[in-house]
Tab-separated table of C-alpha atoms and ligand atoms in Angstrom:
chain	number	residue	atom	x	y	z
O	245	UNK	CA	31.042	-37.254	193.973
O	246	UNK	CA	33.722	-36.296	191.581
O	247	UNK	CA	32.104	-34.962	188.208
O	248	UNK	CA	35.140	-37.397	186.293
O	249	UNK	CA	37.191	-39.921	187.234
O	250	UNK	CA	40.861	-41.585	185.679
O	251	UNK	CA	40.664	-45.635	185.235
O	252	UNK	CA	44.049	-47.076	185.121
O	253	UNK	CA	44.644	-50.645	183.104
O	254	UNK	CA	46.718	-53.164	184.783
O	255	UNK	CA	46.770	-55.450	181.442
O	256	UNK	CA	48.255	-52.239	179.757
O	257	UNK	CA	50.890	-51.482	182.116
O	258	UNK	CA	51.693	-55.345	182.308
O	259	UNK	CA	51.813	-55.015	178.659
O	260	UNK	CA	54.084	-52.309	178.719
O	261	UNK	CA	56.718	-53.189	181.450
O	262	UNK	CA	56.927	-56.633	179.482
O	263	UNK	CA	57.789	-54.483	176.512
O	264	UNK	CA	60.452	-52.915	178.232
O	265	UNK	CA	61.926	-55.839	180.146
O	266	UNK	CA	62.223	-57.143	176.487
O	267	UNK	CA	64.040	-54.228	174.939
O	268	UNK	CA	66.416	-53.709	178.413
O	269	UNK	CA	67.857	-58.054	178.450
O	270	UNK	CA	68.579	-57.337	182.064
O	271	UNK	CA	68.968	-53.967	182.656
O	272	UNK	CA	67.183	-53.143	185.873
O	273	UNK	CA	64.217	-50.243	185.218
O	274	UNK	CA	64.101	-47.227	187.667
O	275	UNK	CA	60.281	-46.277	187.230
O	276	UNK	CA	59.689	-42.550	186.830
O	277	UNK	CA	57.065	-41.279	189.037
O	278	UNK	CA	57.574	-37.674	190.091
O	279	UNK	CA	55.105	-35.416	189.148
O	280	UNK	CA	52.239	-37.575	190.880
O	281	UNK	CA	53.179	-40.275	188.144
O	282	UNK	CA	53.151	-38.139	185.142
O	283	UNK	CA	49.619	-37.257	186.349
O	284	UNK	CA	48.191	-40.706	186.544
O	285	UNK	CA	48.301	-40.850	190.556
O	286	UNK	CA	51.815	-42.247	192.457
O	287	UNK	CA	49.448	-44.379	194.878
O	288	UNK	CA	47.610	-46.258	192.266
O	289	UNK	CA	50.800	-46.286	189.972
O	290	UNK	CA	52.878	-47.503	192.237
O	291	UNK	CA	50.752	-50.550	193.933
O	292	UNK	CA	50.193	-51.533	190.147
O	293	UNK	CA	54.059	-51.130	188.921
O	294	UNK	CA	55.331	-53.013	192.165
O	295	UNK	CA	52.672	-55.849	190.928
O	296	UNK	CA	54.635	-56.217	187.897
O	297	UNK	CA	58.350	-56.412	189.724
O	298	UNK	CA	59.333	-52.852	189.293
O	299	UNK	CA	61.406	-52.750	192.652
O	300	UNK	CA	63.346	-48.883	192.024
O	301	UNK	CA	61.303	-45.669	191.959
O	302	UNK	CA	62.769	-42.332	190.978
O	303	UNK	CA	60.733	-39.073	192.031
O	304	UNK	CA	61.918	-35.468	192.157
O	305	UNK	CA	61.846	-33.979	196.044
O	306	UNK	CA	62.377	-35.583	199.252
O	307	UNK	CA	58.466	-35.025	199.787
O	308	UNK	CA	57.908	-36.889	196.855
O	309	UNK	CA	60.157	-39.695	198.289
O	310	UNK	CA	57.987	-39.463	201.461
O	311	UNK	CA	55.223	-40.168	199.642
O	312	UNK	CA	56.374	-42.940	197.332
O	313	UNK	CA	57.817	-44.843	200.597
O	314	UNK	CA	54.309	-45.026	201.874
O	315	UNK	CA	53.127	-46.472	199.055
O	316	UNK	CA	55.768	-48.999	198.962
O	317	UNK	CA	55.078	-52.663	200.090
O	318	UNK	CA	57.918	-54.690	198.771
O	319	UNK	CA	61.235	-52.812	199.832
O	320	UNK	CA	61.848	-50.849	196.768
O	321	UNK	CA	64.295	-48.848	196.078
O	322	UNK	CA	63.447	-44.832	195.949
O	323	UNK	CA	65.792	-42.527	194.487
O	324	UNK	CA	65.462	-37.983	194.764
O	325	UNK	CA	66.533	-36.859	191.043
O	326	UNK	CA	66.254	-33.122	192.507
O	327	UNK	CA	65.392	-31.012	195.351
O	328	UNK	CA	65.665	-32.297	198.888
O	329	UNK	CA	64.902	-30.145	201.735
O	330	UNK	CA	67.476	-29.519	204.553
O	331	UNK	CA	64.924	-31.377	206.972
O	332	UNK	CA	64.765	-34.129	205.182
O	333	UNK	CA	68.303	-35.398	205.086
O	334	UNK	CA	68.230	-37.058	208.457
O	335	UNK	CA	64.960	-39.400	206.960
O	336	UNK	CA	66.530	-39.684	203.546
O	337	UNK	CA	69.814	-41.095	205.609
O	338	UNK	CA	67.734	-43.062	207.966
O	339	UNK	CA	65.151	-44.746	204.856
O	340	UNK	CA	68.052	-45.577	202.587
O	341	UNK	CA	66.978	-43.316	200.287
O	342	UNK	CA	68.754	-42.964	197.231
O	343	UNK	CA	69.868	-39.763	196.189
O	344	UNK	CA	71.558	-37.476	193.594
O	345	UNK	CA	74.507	-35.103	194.401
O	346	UNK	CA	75.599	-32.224	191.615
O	347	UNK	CA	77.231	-29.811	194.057
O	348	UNK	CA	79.145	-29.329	196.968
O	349	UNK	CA	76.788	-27.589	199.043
O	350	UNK	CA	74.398	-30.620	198.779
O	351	UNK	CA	77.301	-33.342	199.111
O	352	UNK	CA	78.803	-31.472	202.423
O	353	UNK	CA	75.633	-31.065	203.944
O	354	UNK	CA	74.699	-35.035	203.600
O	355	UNK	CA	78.369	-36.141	204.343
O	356	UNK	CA	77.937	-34.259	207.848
O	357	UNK	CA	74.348	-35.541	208.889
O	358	UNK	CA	75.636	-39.456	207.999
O	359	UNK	CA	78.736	-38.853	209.976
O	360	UNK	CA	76.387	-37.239	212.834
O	361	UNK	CA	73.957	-39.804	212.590
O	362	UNK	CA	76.600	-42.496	211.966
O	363	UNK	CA	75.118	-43.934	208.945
O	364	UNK	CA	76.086	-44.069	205.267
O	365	UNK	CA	73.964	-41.647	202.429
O	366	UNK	CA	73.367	-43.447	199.414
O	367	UNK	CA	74.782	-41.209	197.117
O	368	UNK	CA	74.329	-40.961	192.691
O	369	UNK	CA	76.877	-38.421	191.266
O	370	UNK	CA	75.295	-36.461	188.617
O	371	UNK	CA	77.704	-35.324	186.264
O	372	UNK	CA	77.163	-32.455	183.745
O	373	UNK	CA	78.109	-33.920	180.156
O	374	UNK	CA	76.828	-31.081	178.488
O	375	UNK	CA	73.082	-30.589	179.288
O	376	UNK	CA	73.933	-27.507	180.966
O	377	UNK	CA	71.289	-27.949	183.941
O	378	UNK	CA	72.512	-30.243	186.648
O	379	UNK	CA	75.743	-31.608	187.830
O	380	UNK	CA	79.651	-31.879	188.553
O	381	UNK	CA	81.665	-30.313	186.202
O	382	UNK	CA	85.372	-31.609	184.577
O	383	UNK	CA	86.923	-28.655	186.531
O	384	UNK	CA	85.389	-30.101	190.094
O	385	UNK	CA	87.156	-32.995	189.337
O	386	UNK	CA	89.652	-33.305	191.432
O	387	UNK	CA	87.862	-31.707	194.757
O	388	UNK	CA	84.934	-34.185	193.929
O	389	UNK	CA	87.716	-37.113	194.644
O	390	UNK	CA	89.284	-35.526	197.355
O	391	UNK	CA	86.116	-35.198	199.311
O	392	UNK	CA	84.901	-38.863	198.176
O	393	UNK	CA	88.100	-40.252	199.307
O	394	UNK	CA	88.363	-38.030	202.544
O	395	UNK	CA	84.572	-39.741	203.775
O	396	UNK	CA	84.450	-42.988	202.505
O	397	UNK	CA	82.937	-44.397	205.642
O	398	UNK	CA	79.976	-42.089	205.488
O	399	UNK	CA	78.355	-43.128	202.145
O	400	UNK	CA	77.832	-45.576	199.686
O	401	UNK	CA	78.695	-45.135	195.892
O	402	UNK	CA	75.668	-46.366	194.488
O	403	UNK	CA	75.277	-44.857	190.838
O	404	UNK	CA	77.107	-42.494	188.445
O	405	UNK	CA	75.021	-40.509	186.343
O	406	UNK	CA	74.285	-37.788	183.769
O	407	UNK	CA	71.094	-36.388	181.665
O	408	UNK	CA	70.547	-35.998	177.825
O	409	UNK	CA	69.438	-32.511	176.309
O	410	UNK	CA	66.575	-34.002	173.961
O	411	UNK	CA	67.115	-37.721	172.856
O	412	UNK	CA	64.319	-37.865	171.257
O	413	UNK	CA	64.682	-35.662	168.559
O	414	UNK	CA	67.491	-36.646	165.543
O	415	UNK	CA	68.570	-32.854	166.012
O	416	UNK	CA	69.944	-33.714	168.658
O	417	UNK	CA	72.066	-36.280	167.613
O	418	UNK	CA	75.862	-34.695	167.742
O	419	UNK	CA	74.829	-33.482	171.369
O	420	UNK	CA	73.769	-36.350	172.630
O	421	UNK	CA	76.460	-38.642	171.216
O	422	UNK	CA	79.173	-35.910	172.733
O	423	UNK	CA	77.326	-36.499	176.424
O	424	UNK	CA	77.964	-39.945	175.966
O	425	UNK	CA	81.177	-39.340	175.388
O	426	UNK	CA	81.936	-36.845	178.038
O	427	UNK	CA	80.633	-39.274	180.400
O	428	UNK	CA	82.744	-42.302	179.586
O	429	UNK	CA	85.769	-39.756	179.781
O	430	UNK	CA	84.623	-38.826	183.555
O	431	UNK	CA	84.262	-42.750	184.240
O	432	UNK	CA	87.212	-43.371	183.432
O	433	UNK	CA	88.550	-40.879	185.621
O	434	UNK	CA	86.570	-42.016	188.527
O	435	UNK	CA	88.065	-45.749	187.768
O	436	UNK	CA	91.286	-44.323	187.743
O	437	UNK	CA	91.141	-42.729	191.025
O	438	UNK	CA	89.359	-46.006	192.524
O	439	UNK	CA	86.415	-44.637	192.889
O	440	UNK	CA	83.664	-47.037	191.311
O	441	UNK	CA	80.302	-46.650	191.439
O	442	UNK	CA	78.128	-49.780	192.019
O	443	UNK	CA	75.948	-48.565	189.160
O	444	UNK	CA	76.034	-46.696	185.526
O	445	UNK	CA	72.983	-45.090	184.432
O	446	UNK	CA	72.192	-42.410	182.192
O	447	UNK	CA	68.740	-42.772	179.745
O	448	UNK	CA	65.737	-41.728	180.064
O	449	UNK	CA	62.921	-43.073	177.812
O	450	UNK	CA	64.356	-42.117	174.616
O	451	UNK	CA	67.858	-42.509	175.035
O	452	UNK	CA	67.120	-46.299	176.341
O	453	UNK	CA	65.234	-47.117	172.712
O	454	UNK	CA	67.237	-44.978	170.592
O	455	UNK	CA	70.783	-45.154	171.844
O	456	UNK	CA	70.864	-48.475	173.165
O	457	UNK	CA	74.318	-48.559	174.464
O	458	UNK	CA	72.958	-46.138	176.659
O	459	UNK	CA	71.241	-48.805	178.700
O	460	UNK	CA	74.219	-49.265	181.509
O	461	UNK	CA	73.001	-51.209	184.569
O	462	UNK	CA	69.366	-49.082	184.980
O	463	UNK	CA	67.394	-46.874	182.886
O	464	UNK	CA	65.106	-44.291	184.526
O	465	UNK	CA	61.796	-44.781	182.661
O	466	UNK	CA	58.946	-42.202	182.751
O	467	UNK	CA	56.710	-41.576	179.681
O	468	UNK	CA	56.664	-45.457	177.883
O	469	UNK	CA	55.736	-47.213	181.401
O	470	UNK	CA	52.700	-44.947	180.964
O	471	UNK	CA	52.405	-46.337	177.884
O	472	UNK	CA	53.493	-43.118	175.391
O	473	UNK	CA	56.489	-42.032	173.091
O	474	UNK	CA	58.703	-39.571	174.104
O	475	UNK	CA	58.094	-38.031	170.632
O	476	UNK	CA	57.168	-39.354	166.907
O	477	UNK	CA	60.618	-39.677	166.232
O	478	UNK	CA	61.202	-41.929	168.969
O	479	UNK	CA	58.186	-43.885	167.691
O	480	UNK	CA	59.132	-44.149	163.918
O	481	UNK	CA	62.745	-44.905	164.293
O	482	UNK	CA	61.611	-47.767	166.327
O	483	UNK	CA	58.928	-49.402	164.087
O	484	UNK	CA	61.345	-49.307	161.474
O	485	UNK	CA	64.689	-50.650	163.271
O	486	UNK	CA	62.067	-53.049	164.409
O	487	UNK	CA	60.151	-53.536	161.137
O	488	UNK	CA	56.917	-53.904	162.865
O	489	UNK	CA	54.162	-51.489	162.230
O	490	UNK	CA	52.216	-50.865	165.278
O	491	UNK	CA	53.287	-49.304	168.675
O	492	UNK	CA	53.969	-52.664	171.082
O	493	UNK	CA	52.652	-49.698	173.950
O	494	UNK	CA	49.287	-48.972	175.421
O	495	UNK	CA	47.960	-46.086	176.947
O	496	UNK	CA	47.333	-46.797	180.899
O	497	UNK	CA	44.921	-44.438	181.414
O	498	UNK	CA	41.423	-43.145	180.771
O	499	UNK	CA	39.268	-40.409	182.025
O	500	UNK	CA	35.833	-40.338	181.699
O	501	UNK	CA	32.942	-38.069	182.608
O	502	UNK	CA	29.080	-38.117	182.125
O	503	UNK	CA	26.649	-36.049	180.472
O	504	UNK	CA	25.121	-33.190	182.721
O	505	UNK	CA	22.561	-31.740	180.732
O	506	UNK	CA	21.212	-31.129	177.223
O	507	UNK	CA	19.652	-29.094	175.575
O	508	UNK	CA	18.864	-27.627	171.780
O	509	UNK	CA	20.252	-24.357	170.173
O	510	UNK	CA	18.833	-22.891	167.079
O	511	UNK	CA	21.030	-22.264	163.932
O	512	UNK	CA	21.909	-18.920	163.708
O	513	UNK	CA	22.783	-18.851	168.204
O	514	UNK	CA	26.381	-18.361	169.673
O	515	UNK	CA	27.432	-21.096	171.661
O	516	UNK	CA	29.213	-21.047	175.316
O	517	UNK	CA	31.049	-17.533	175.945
O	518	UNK	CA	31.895	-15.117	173.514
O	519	UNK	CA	31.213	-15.804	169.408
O	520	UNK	CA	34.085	-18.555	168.488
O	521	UNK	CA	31.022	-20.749	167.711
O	522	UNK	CA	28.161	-20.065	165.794
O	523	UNK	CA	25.261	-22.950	165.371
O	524	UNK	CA	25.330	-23.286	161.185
O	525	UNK	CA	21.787	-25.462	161.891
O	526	UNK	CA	19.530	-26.544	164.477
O	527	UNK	CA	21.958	-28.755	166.725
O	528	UNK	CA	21.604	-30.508	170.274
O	529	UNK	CA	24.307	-30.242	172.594
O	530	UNK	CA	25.526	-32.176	175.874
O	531	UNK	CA	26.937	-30.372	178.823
O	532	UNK	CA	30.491	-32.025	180.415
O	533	UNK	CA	30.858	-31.101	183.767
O	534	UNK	CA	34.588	-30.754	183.059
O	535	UNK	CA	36.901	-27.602	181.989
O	536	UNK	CA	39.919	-26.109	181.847
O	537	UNK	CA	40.462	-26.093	185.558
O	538	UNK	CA	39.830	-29.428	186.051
O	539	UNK	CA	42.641	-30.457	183.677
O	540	UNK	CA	40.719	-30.464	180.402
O	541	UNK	CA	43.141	-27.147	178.182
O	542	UNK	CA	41.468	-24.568	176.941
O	543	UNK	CA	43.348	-24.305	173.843
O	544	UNK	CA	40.788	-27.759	172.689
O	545	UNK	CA	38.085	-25.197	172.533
O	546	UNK	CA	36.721	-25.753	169.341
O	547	UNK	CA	39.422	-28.043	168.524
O	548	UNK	CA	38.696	-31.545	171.545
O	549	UNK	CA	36.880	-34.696	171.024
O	550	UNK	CA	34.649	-36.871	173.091
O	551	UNK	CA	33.443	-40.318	172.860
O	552	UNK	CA	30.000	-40.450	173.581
O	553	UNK	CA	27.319	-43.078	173.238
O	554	UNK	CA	29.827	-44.740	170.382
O	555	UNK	CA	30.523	-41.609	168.390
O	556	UNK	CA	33.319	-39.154	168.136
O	557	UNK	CA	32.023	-35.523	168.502
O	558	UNK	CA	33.712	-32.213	168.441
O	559	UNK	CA	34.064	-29.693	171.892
O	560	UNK	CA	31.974	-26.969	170.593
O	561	UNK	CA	32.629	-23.017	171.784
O	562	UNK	CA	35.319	-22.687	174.993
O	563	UNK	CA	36.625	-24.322	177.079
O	564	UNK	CA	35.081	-23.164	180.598
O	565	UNK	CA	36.443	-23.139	183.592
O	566	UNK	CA	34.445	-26.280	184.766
O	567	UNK	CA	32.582	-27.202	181.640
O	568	UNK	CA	32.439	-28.383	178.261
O	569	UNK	CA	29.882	-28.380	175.605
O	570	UNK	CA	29.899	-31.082	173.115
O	571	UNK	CA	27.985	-31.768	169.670
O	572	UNK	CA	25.843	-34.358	169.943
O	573	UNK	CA	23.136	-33.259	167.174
O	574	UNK	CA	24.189	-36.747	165.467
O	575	UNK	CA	23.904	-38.591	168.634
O	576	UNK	CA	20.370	-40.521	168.770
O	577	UNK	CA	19.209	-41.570	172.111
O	578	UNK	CA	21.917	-39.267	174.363
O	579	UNK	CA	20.509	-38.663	177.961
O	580	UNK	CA	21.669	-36.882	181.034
O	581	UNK	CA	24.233	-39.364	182.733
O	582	UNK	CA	25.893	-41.230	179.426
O	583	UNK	CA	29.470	-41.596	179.659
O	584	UNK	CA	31.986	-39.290	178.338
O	585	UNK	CA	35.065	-40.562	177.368
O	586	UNK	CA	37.723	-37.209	177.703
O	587	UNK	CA	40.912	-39.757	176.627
O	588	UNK	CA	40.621	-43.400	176.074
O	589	UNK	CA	38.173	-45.920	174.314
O	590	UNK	CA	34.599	-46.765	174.017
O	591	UNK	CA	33.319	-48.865	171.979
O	592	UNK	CA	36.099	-49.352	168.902
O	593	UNK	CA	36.654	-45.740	168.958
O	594	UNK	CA	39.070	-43.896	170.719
O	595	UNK	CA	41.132	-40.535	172.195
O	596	UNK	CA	44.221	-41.464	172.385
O	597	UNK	CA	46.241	-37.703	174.511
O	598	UNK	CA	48.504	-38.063	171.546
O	599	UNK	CA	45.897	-36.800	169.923
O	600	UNK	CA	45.412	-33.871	172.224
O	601	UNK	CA	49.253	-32.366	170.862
O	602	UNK	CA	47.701	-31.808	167.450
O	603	UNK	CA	45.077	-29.302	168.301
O	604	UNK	CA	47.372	-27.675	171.264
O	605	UNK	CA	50.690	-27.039	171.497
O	606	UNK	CA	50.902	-29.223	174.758
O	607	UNK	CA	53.338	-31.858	174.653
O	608	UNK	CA	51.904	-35.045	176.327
O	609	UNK	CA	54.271	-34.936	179.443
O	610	UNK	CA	52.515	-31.399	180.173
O	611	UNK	CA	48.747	-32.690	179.332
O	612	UNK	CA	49.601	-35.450	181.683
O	613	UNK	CA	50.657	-33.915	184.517
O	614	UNK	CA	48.070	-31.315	184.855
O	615	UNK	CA	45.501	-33.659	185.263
O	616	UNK	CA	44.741	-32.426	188.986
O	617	UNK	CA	45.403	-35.032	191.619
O	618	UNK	CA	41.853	-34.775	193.592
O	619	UNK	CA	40.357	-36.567	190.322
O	620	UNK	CA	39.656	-40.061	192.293
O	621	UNK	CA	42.047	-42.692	190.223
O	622	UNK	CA	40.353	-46.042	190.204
O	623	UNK	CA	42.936	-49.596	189.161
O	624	UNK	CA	41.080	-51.406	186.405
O	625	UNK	CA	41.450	-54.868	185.025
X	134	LIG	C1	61.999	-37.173	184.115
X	134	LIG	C2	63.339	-37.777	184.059
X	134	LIG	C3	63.530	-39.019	183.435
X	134	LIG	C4	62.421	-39.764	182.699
X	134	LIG	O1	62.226	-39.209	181.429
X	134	LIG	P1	61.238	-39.932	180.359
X	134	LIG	O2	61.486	-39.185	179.102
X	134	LIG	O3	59.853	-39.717	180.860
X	134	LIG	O4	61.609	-41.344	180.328
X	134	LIG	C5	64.791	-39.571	183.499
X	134	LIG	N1	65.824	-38.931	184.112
X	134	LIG	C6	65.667	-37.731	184.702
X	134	LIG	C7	66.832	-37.084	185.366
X	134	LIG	C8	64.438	-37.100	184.684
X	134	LIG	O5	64.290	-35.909	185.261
């Protein structure tokens, strides 16, 4: 038995992927899921997201991809944002599998396995607008075409595509608006050469709320499927082009543990390793069979929250490596086995991992994904 466990709501994600369908007209949504689903487990994810229509996954690596295929029961679409291994290309080829190009190395060596293979790579051109991480450059231009031109029977032009540096933050604003500039000008070019792509798309999460003419023909979605804003920005700009005052989102997940044991410490006693805390009274205090290396940072020592029995109490002392200690002096009637809520509701109270970025200096997209994958993930209603 796992000492904690990760629900997942289906009436949240529906909830969510209506919101989106809303804000998008008919924009199709590439759903985000590298990283084991931004931590919240592909397999469960992705049965639940294909349930609501999403039919086009992207992941980062080709073993990602392998993954996500498996998972995949109504011919979805997969497409690799990032590394693919040598081995994989034939399979990629083979599966249909969508993926990005943003050098020649990578372009030659998929251009020669569908012309071995006879078969044509789906193929996304990621152009560098200005990022600086990824992609074809202005100056590789003209080889780019050459090359395209030279092997049109060995792939299909499915997408065109760049990345934003930060679109959800304002100070960001003159860089972003130049990428989308830079990549209208390399459009163009490709247009002009007769070179179309089947498919525009360039926003993430922020960029598809925030610059809506960024929308194109797809939007690669991560964070706000899950139910979160890529930052406050993104959140407050939105409320108030909106003029609505709550967040239309809900978090998808919870994780929850149970009380191990408990037991009182005098006032005047250290608690857990070391002296960060130091009993001011006579308390009682509830063991969590969760720590740092189970996902739970150790920069919330002193600083975390759990729900338990209906109240919010503080994470008392450090973090350990597989435990907690929680305050539960105020907590009547607490017994060994009581549920621990680590992020999400009981009751009318709640964690929200938003929450979690105040005390640390995790952003959410890091909290998320280090919630370790053997934690068993369980669909809720
Ligand atoms: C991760 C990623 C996204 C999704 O970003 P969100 O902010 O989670 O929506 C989109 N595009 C690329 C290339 C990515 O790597």
């Amino acid at each position: 038995m796992s000492t904690s466990v990760i629900e997942l709501s289906k009436t949240a994600l529906h909830k969510n992927i209506s919101f989106l369908k809303q804000q998008l007209n008919t924009t199709r949504i590439s759903s985000v899921v590298k990283a084991n689903a931004y931590g919240h487990g592909a397999k469960e994810f992705i049965m639940m997201a294909q349930g609501c229509g999403v039919d086009h996954f992207s992941v980062f690596s080709s073993e990602e991809a392998r993954k996500v295929k498996s998972y995949l029961n109504n011919g979805a679409d997969i497409m690799i944002m990032g590394w693919v291994n040598d081995n994989d290309i034939q399979w990629i080829i083979e599966n249909e599998i969508e993926v990005l190009v943003f050098d020649f190395d990578r372009l030659q060596k998929l251009l020669d396995v569908a012309k071995r293979i006879d078969c044509k790579v789906k193929l996304h051109i990621d152009l560098e607008t200005g990022m600086n991480r990824t992609g074809f450059e202005q100056k590789d231009i003209d080889k780019l075409f050459k090359i395209l031109k030279r092997n049109k029977k060995h792939y299909e032009f499915e997408g065109l595509c760049t990345h934003f540096a930060g679109a959800e933050s304002i100070a960001n604003y003159k860089r972003i608006k130049d990428q989308i500039g830079a990549f209208d000008c390399l459009y163009q070019c490709f247009i002009k050469s007769e070179l179309k792509p089947k498919i525009r798309h360039v926003a993430c999460s922020a960029a598809a709320l925030s610059y809506p003419e960024t929308q194109f023909d797809m939007v690669r979605i991560g964070i706000l499927q899950y139910g979160f804003w890529p930052s406050k920005e993104t959140l407050i700009y939105f409320l108030s082009k909106k003029q609505i005052q709550d967040s239309p989102l809900q978090e998808i997940l919870s994780w929850k543990s149970k009380v191990m044991s408990i037991k009182n410490v005098a006032k005047g006693e250290f608690v857990s390793y070391g002296t960060s805390y130091l009993a001011q009274k006579d308390m009682k205090i509830a063991i969590v069979p969760v720590g740092y290396s189970q996902g739970y940072a150790r920069n919330l020592s002193n600083q975390g929250r759990v729900l338990i029995k209906g109240h919010r109490v503080g994470v008392i002392g450090m973090v350990n490596m597989n435990m907690l200690i929680a305050d539960v002096t105020t907590v009547k009637s607490v017994k060994i086995g009581d549920e621990v809520v680590l992020i999400g509701k009981q009751g009318d109270l709640s964690i929200p991992v938003a929450s979690f970025s105040e005390f640390s200096d995790q952003l959410n997209y890091e909290l998320l994904t280090r919630l370790p994958a053997e934690i068993p993930r369980v669909i809720i209603k």
